[in-house]
Each structure stands twice: as structure tokens, then as C-alpha cells.
mmCIF file of C-alpha atoms in Angstrom:
data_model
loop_
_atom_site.group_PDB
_atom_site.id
_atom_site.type_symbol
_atom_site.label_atom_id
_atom_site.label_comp_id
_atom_site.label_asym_id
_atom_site.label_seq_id
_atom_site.Cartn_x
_atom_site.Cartn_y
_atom_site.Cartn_z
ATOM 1 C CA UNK A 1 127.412 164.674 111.528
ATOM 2 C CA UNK A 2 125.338 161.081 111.578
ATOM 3 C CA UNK A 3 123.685 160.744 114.807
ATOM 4 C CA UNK A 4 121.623 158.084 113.601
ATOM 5 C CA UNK A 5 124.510 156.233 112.628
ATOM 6 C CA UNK A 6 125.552 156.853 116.139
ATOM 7 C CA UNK A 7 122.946 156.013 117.614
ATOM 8 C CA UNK A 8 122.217 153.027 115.384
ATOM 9 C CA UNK A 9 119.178 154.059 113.789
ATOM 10 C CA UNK A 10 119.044 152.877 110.247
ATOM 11 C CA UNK A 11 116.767 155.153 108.253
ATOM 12 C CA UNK A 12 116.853 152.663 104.959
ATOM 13 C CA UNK A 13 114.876 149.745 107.034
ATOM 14 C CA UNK A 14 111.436 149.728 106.633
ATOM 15 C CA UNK A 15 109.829 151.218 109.934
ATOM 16 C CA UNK A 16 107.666 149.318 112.132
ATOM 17 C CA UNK A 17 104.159 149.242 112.655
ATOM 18 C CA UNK A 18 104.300 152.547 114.563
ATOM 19 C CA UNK A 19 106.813 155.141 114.696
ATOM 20 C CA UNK A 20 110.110 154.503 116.728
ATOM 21 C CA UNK A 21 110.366 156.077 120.229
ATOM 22 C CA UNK A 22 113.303 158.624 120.985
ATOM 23 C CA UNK A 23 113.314 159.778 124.833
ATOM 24 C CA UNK A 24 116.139 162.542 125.490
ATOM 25 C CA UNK A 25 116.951 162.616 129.478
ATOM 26 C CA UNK A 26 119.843 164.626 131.051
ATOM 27 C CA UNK A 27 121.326 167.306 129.992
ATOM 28 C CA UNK A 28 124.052 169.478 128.019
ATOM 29 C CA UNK A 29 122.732 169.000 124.734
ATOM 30 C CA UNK A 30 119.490 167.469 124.647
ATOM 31 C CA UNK A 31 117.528 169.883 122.368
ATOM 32 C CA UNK A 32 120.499 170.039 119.883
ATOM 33 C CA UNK A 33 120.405 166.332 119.433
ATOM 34 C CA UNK A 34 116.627 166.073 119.283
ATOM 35 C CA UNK A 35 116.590 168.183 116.310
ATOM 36 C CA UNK A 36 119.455 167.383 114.818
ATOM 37 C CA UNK A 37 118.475 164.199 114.263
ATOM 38 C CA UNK A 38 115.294 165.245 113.550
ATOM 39 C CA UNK A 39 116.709 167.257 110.584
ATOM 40 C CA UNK A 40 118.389 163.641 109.502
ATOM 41 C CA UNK A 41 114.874 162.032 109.646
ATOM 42 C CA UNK A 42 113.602 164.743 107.381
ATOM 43 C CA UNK A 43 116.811 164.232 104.744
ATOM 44 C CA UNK A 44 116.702 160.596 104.403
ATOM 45 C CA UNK A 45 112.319 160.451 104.070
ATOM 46 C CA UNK A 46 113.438 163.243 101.007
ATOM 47 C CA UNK A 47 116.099 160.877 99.651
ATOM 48 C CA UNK A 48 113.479 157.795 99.257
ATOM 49 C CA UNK A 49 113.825 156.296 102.475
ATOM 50 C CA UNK A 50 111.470 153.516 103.434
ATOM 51 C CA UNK A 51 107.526 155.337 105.502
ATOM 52 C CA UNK A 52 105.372 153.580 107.141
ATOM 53 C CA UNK A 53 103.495 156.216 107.602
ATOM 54 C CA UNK A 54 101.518 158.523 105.199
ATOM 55 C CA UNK A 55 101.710 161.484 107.454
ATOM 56 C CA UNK A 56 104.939 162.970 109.165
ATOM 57 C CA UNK A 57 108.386 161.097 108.916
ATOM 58 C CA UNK A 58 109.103 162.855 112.193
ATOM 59 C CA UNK A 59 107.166 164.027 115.119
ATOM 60 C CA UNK A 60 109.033 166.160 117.953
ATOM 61 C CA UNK A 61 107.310 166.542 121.467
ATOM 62 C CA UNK A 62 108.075 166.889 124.881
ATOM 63 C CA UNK A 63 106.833 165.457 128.042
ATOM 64 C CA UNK A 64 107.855 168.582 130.374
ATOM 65 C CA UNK A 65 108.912 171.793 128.526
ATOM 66 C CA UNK A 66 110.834 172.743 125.905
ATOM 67 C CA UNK A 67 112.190 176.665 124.602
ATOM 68 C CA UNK A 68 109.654 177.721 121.470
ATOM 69 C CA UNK A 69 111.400 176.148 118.352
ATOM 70 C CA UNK A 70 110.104 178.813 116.011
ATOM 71 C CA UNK A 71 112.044 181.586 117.888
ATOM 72 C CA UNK A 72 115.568 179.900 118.171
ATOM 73 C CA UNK A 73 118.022 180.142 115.036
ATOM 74 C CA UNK A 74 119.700 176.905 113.644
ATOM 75 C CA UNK A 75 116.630 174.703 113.859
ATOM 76 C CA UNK A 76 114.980 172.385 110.211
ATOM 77 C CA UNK A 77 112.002 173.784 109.116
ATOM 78 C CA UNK A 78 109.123 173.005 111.915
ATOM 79 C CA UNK A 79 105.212 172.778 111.816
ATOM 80 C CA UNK A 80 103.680 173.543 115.118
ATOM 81 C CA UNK A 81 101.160 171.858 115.938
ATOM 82 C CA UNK A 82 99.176 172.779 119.692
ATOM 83 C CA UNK A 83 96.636 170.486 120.915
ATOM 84 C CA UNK A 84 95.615 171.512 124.493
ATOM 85 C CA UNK A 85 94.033 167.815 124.928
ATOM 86 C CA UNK A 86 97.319 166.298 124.623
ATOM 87 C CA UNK A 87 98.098 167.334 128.125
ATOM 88 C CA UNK A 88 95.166 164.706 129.445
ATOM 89 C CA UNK A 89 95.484 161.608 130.888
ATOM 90 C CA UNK A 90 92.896 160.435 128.853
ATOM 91 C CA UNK A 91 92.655 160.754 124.848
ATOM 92 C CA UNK A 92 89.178 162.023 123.417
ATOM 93 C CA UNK A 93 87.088 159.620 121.087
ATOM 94 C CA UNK A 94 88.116 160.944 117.794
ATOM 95 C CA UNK A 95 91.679 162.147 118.711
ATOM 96 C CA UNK A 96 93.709 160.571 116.415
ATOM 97 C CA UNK A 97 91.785 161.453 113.904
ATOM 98 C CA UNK A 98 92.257 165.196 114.699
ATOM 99 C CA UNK A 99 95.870 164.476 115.246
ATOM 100 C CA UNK A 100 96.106 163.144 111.770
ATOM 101 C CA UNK A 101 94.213 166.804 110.142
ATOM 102 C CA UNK A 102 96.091 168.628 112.183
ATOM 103 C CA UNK A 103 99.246 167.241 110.787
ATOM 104 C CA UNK A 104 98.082 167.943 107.471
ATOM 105 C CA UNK A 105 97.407 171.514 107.752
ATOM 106 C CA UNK A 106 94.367 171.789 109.848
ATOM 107 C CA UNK A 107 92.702 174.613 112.089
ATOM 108 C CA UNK A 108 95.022 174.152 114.674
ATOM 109 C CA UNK A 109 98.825 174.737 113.402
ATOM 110 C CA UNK A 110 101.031 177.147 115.301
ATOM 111 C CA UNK A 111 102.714 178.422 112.376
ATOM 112 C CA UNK A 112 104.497 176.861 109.697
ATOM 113 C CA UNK A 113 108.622 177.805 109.477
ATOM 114 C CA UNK A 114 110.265 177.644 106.108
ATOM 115 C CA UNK A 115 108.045 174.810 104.975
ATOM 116 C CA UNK A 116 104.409 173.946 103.276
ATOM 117 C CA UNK A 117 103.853 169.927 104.085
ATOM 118 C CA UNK A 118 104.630 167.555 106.731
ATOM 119 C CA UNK A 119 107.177 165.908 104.565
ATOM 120 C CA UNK A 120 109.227 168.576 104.763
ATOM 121 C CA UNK A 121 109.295 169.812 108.087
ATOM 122 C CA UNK A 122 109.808 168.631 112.142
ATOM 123 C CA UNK A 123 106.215 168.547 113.179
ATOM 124 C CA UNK A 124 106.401 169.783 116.580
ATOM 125 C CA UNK A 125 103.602 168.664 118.774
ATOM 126 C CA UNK A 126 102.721 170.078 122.164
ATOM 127 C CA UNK A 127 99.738 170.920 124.137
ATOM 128 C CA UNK A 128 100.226 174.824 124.299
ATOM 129 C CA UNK A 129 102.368 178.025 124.711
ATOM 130 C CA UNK A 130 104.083 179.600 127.474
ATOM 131 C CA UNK A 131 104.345 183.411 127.383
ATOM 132 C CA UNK A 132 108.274 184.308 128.119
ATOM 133 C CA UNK A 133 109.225 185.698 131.699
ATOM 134 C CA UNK A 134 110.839 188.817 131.769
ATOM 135 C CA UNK A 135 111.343 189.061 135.199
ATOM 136 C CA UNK A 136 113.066 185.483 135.245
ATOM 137 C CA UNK A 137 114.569 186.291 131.561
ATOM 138 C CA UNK A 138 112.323 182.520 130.790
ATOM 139 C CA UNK A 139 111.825 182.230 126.920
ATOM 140 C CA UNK A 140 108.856 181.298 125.292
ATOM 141 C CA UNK A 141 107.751 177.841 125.521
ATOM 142 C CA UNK A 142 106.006 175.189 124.002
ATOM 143 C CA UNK A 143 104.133 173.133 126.968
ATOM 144 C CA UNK A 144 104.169 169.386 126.845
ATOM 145 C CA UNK A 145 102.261 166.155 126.963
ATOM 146 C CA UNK A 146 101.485 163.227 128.505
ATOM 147 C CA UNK A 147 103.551 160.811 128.696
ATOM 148 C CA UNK A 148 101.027 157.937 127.707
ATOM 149 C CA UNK A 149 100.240 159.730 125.015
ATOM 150 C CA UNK A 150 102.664 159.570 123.020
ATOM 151 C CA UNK A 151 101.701 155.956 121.391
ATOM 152 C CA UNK A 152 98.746 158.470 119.262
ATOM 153 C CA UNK A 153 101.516 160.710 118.011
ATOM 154 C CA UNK A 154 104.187 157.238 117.416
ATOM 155 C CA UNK A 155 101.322 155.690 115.339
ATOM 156 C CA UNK A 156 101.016 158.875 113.293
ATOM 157 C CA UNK A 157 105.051 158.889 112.259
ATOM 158 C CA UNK A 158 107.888 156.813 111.962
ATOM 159 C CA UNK A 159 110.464 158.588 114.186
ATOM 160 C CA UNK A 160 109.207 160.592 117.322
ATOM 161 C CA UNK A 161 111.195 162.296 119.417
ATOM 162 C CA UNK A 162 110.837 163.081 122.880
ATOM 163 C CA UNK A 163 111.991 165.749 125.320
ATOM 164 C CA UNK A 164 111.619 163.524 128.232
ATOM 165 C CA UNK A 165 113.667 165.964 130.867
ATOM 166 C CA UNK A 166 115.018 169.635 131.970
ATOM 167 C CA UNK A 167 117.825 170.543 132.787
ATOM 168 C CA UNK A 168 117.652 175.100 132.130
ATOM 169 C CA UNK A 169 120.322 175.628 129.950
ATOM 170 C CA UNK A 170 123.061 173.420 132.439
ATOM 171 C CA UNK A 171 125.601 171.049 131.329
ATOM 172 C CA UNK A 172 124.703 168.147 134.334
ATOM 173 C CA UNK A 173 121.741 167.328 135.925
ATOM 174 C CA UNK A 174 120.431 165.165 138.630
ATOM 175 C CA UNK A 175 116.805 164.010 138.284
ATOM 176 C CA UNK A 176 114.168 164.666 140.698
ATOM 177 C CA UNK A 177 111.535 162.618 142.438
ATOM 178 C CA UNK A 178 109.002 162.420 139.224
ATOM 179 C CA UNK A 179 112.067 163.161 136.651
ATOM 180 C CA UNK A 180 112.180 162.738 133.809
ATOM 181 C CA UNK A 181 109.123 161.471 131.996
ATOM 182 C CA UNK A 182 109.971 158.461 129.888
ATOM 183 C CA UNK A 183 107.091 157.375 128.158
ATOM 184 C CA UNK A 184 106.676 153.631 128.952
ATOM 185 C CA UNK A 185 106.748 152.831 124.947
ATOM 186 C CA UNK A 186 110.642 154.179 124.255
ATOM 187 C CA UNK A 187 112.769 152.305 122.154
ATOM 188 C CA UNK A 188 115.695 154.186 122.815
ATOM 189 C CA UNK A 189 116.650 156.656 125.607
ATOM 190 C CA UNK A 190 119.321 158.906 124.745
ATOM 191 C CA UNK A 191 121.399 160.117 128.167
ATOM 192 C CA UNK A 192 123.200 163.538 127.700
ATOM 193 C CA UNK A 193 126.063 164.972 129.573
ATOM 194 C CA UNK A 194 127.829 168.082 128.660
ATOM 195 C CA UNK A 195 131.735 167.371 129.306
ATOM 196 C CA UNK A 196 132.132 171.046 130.177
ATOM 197 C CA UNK A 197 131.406 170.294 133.716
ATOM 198 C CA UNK A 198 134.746 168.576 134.239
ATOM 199 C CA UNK A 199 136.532 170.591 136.381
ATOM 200 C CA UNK A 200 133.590 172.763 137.378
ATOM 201 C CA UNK A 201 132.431 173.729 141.124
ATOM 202 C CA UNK A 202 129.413 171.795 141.828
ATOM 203 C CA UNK A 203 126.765 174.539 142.217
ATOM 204 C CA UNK A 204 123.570 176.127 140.614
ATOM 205 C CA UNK A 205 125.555 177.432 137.978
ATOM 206 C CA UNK A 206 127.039 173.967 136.788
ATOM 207 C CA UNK A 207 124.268 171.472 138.002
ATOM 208 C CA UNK A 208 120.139 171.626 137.643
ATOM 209 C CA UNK A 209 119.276 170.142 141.228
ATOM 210 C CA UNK A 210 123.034 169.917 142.646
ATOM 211 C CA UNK A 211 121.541 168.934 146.227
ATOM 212 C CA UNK A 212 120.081 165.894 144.327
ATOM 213 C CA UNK A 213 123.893 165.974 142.739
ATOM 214 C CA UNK A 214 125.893 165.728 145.532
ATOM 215 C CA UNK A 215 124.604 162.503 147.395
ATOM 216 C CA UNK A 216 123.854 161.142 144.401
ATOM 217 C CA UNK A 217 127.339 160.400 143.361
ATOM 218 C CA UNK A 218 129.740 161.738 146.192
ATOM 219 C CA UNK A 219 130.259 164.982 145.142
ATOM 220 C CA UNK A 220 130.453 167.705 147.742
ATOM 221 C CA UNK A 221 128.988 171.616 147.110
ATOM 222 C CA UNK A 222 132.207 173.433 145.779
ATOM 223 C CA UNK A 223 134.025 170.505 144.814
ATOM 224 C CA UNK A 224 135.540 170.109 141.213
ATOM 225 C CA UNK A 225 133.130 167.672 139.263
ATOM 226 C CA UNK A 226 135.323 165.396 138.377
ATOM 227 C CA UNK A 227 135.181 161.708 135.433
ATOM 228 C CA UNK A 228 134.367 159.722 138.758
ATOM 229 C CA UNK A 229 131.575 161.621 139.389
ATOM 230 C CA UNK A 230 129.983 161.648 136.088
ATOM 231 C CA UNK A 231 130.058 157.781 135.733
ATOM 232 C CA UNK A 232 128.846 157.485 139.025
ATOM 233 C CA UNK A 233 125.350 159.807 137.943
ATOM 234 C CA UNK A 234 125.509 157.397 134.685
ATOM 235 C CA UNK A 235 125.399 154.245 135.997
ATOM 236 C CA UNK A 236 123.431 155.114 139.530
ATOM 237 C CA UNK A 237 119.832 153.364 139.688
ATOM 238 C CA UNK A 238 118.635 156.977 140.162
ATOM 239 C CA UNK A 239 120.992 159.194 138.037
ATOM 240 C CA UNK A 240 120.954 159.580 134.315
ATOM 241 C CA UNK A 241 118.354 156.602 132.948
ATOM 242 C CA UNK A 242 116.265 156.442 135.408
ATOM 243 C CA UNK A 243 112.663 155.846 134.870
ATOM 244 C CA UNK A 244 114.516 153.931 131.376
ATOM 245 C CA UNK A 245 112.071 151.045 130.500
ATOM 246 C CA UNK A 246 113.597 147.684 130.890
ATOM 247 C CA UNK A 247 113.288 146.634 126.855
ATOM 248 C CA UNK A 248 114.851 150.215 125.702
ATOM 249 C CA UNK A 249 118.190 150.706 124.783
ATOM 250 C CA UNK A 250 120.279 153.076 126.774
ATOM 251 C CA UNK A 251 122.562 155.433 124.467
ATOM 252 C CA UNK A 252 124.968 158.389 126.266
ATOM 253 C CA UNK A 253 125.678 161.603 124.658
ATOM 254 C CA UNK A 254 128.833 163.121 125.583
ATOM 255 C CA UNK A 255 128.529 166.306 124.504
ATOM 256 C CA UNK A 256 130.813 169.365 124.046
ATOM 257 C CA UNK A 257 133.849 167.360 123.965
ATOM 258 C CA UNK A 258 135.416 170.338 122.173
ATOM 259 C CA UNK A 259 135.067 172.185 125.668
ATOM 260 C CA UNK A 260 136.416 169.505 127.494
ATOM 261 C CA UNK A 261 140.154 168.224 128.825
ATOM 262 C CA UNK A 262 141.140 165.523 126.570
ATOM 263 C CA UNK A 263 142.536 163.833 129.320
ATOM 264 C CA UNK A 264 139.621 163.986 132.012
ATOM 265 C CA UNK A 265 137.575 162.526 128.834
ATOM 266 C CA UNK A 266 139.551 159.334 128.063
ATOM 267 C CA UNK A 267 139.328 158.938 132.362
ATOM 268 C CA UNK A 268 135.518 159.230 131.895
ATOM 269 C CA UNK A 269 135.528 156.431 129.104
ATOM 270 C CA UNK A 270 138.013 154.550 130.859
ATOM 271 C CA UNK A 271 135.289 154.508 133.947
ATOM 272 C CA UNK A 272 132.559 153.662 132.283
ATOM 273 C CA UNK A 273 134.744 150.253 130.900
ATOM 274 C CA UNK A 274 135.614 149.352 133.819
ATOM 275 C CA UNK A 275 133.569 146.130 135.212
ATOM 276 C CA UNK A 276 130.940 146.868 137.937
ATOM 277 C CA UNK A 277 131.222 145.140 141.501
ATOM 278 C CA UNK A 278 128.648 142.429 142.657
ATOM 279 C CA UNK A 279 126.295 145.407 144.021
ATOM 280 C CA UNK A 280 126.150 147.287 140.579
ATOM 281 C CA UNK A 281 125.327 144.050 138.551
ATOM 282 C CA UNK A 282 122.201 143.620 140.167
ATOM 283 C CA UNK A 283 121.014 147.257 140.824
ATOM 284 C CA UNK A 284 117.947 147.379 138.797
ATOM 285 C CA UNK A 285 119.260 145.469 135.843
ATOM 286 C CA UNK A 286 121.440 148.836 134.974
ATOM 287 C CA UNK A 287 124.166 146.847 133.165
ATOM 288 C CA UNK A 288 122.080 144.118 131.636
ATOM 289 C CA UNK A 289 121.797 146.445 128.688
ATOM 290 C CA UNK A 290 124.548 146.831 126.037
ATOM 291 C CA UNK A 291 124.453 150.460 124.807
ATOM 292 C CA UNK A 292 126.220 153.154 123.024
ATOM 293 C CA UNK A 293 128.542 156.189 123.793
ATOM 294 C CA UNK A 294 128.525 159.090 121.521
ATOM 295 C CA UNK A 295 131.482 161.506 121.558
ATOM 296 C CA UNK A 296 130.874 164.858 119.845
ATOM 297 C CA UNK A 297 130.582 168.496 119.421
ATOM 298 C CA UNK A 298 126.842 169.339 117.855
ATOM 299 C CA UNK A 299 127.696 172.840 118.100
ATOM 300 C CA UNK A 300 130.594 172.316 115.875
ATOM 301 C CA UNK A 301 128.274 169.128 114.044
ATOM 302 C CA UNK A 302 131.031 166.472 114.653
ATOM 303 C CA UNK A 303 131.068 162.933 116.530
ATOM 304 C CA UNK A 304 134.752 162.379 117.711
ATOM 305 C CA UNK A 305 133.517 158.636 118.581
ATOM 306 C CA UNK A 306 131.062 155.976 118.875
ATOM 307 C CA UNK A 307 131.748 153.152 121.439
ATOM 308 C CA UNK A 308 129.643 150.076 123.081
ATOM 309 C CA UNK A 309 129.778 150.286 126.469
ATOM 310 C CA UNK A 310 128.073 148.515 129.483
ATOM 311 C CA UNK A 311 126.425 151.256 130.974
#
């Protein structure tokens, strides 16, 4: 599997003067893609690729919450690092600098998987832990950060990657009023939907915030989620990019198309090519931007295919 081929990232061209910005929003598959192109990242900085940095080749966060990385199976070797001042609106006076020594092994890592330098491993920076919930059967967490201050950590890499939304464990999501939490510096916003909601009831089971859901895009409580409803949550001014900043390129992640009915697929794609009507061209600029649809199983590690689309 290439995601960043997918997704257009070319790890061979020297970086910019800070790291490039990653948001993940939606849901079905956002996790798996975060660090599976992380894992990428860390390959092609091992094979000679171009650094701008001297520190990490790739930083993963999140702005919300996101299950402990140490504790799940199938994830690249990680360095945790927890820094309980990243969750302020305001950055101390010397925080970059303790950024930086933390990233090289300082007083503060969370424990070091499989690895022994930055260079080899997903730093994974967050500003604490969160026990696990029996009662609620909740794993472990890792708590995040501010949004705004993520432009410390992007200046201390050359890829970060964000966890910019939640979605517990469901394959479709609708966001809520201050969902998700794009930092205002993303390059790239990566939309995922997990295709195994075609054909599903809409209901707690199938969709985080289904009462946001249903208005949304026309579906009713009960009814069959069907291709017309998922382009409707992709291209609505409040569905899947929202909160996208205007200069970042909008990429959608179909996920689990393994899971999926081939036809009800080529119906989605066939939706999303179709040209908007004079009301969607000028909803919040959402089809001014040319992006990118990914097709693929990362449980299985395959892209079926990559389109351009006007989303």
C-alpha cells in the first residue's frame, strides 16, 4: 500500500520550511491511515529521503482523543512523548525548546516501543493519559492538544499528522457544533468514510451523532444509508470537511471497500462526479477545490483506486 502516493505526498522533495500538516476528520479508518502513513514517513526518511528537520521525520498528535498507541497491535514503532502544556492555549517561553529534548530522549517520554531514536519511530505527541473505563469498556487514551499548537510540533518535523476528529470505533460520522478540530495551518485534510455503512440502518450502532446524521443529508432513523446519502455528508458545508481551511487540499478516504457492495460503490463515485447545481457551487467555496478519492482496504493494506474528484 502507498498512501502517500495516494494522497500525493512525495516523500523524495525536499520538505518545506516546517513540517507538512496532515488533519484526519471523519471516520471508518482514520487511525489506520494516520499511522500507516506514518509508517511510510518513517521508511522513506530510512531510505535517504530528503529532512528538513534534524529531529523527527514524523510527528503524530491529536487534537481530541485518540486509543493509547502503545497498547494496540499492528502499529510502527512509536515514542511517546506527554507534555501536559500542550493542552494550553498559550505556549510557555522556552517550549520549543523542551519539545525539541523531549524528542530526543528527554525526562518526559512515555515509553519507547520497539525503537531507540526519533529516526526510527512515530513520535507520538499528546498532552497526557487517560486511564481506560471499565464500566464503559473505554480504552486507554492518549489526551490531545491544541489546535494552535500544532505549528511548535510542524516546525520540529517534516510530516505531522493529526487526529483532528472522533468518531468511537463507527464507520460514519456527522460532526458536531465544535467538530472536528482542524488546526488552521493544514495542508491537507484527509476525509474518511467507511463503505460498510452502505446498506446499514441509520442508528447509534452505524453513525457517531446520527441525529446530526439524519438532517444533515436526508436520511431518516432506521433508514438504509444509502451512496446518496454519503455524498450528500461529503459535499455538505457542514458534513465531512468542515472547519477545512480554505488553502488545504481536501482528500476522501473510502475505506473498507472490501466490506462494501461493488455496485453501491461505483453509485457513490458516480455521485460525487456528478456536477453540483448553482446552490452547491457557491456554498462555502466546497467545490472550488480539486481533490482526491482514495479507494482501499487498510485492513487488507490495498488501494483499489485513486481518482480526482470535485468534492
Amino acid at each position: 500500500m502507498d498512501l502517500a502516493k495516494a494522497f500525493g505526498i512525495d516523500f523524495s522533495a525536499p520538505p518545506p520550511g516546517r513540517g507538512l500538516v496532515v488533519a484526519f476528520v471523519g471516520a471508518g479508518g482514520k487511525t489506520s491511515a494516520l499511522f500507516a502513513l506514518a509508517a511510510e514517513a518513517i521508511r522513506a526518511a530510512a531510505a535517504g529521503a530528503p529532512r528538513a528537520s534534524g529531529l523527527a521525520p514524523v510527528i503524530a498528535t491529536t487534537t481530541t482523543r485518540i486509543a493509547d498507541p502503545r497498547l494496540e497491535a499492528g502499529r510502527p514503532p512509536l515514542k511517546v512523548i506527554l507534555a501536559p502544556e500542550l493542552a494550553s492555549a498559550e505556549p510557555p517561553r522556552d517550549g520549543a525548546a523542551t519539545l525539541a529534548e523531549a524528542i530526543r530522549g528527554g525526562a518526559r517520554n512515555g515509553g519507547l516501543s520497539r525503537a531507540e531514536a526519533p529516526g526510527n519511530a512515530v513520535v507520538v505527541a499528546a498532552s497526557g493519559e487517560i486511564p481506560a473505563d471499565q464500566e464503559s469498556g473505554s480504552p486507554a487514551k492518549l489526551a490531545g492538544i491544541r489546535p494552535s499548537r500544532c505549528a511548535e510540533l510542524a516546525a520540529l518535523c517534516d510530516l505531522l499528522l493529526v487526529e483532528a476528529d472522533g468518531s468511537r470505533g463507527r464507520p460514519v460520522k456527522a460532526p458536531g457544533e465544535s467538530e472536528p478540530a482542524v488546526p488552521t495551518l493544514c495542508d491537507i485534510v484527509v476525509g474518511a468514510v467507511g463503505l460498510d455503512c452502505l446498506g446499514e440502518p441509520l442508528g447509534e450502532a452505524i453513525a457517531h451523532r446520527p441525529e446530526i446524521f439524519s438532517p444533515l443529508v436526508g436520511c431518516a432513523p432506521g433508514e438504509a444509508i444509502s451512496p446518496c446519502h454519503v455524498a450528500a455528508l461529503i459535499r455538505a458545508p457542514g458534513g465531512l470537511f468542515k472547519g477545512t481551511p480554505a488553502a488545504a487540499r481536501r482528500i476522501l478516504l473510502l475505506n473498507k471497500a472490501d466490506a462494501s457492495d461493488a455496485g453501491a460503490l461505483r453509485e457513490l463515485l458516480a455521485l460525487l462526479d456528478a456536477p453540483l447545481g448553482a446552490a452547491g457551487k457557491t456554498a462555502e467555496g466546497l467545490a472550488s477545490h480539486c481533490g482526491r478519492v482514495a479507494v482501499c482496504s487498510l485492513r487488507r493494506g490495498e488501494i483499489l483506486e485513486t481518482l480526482n474528484r470535485s468534492l
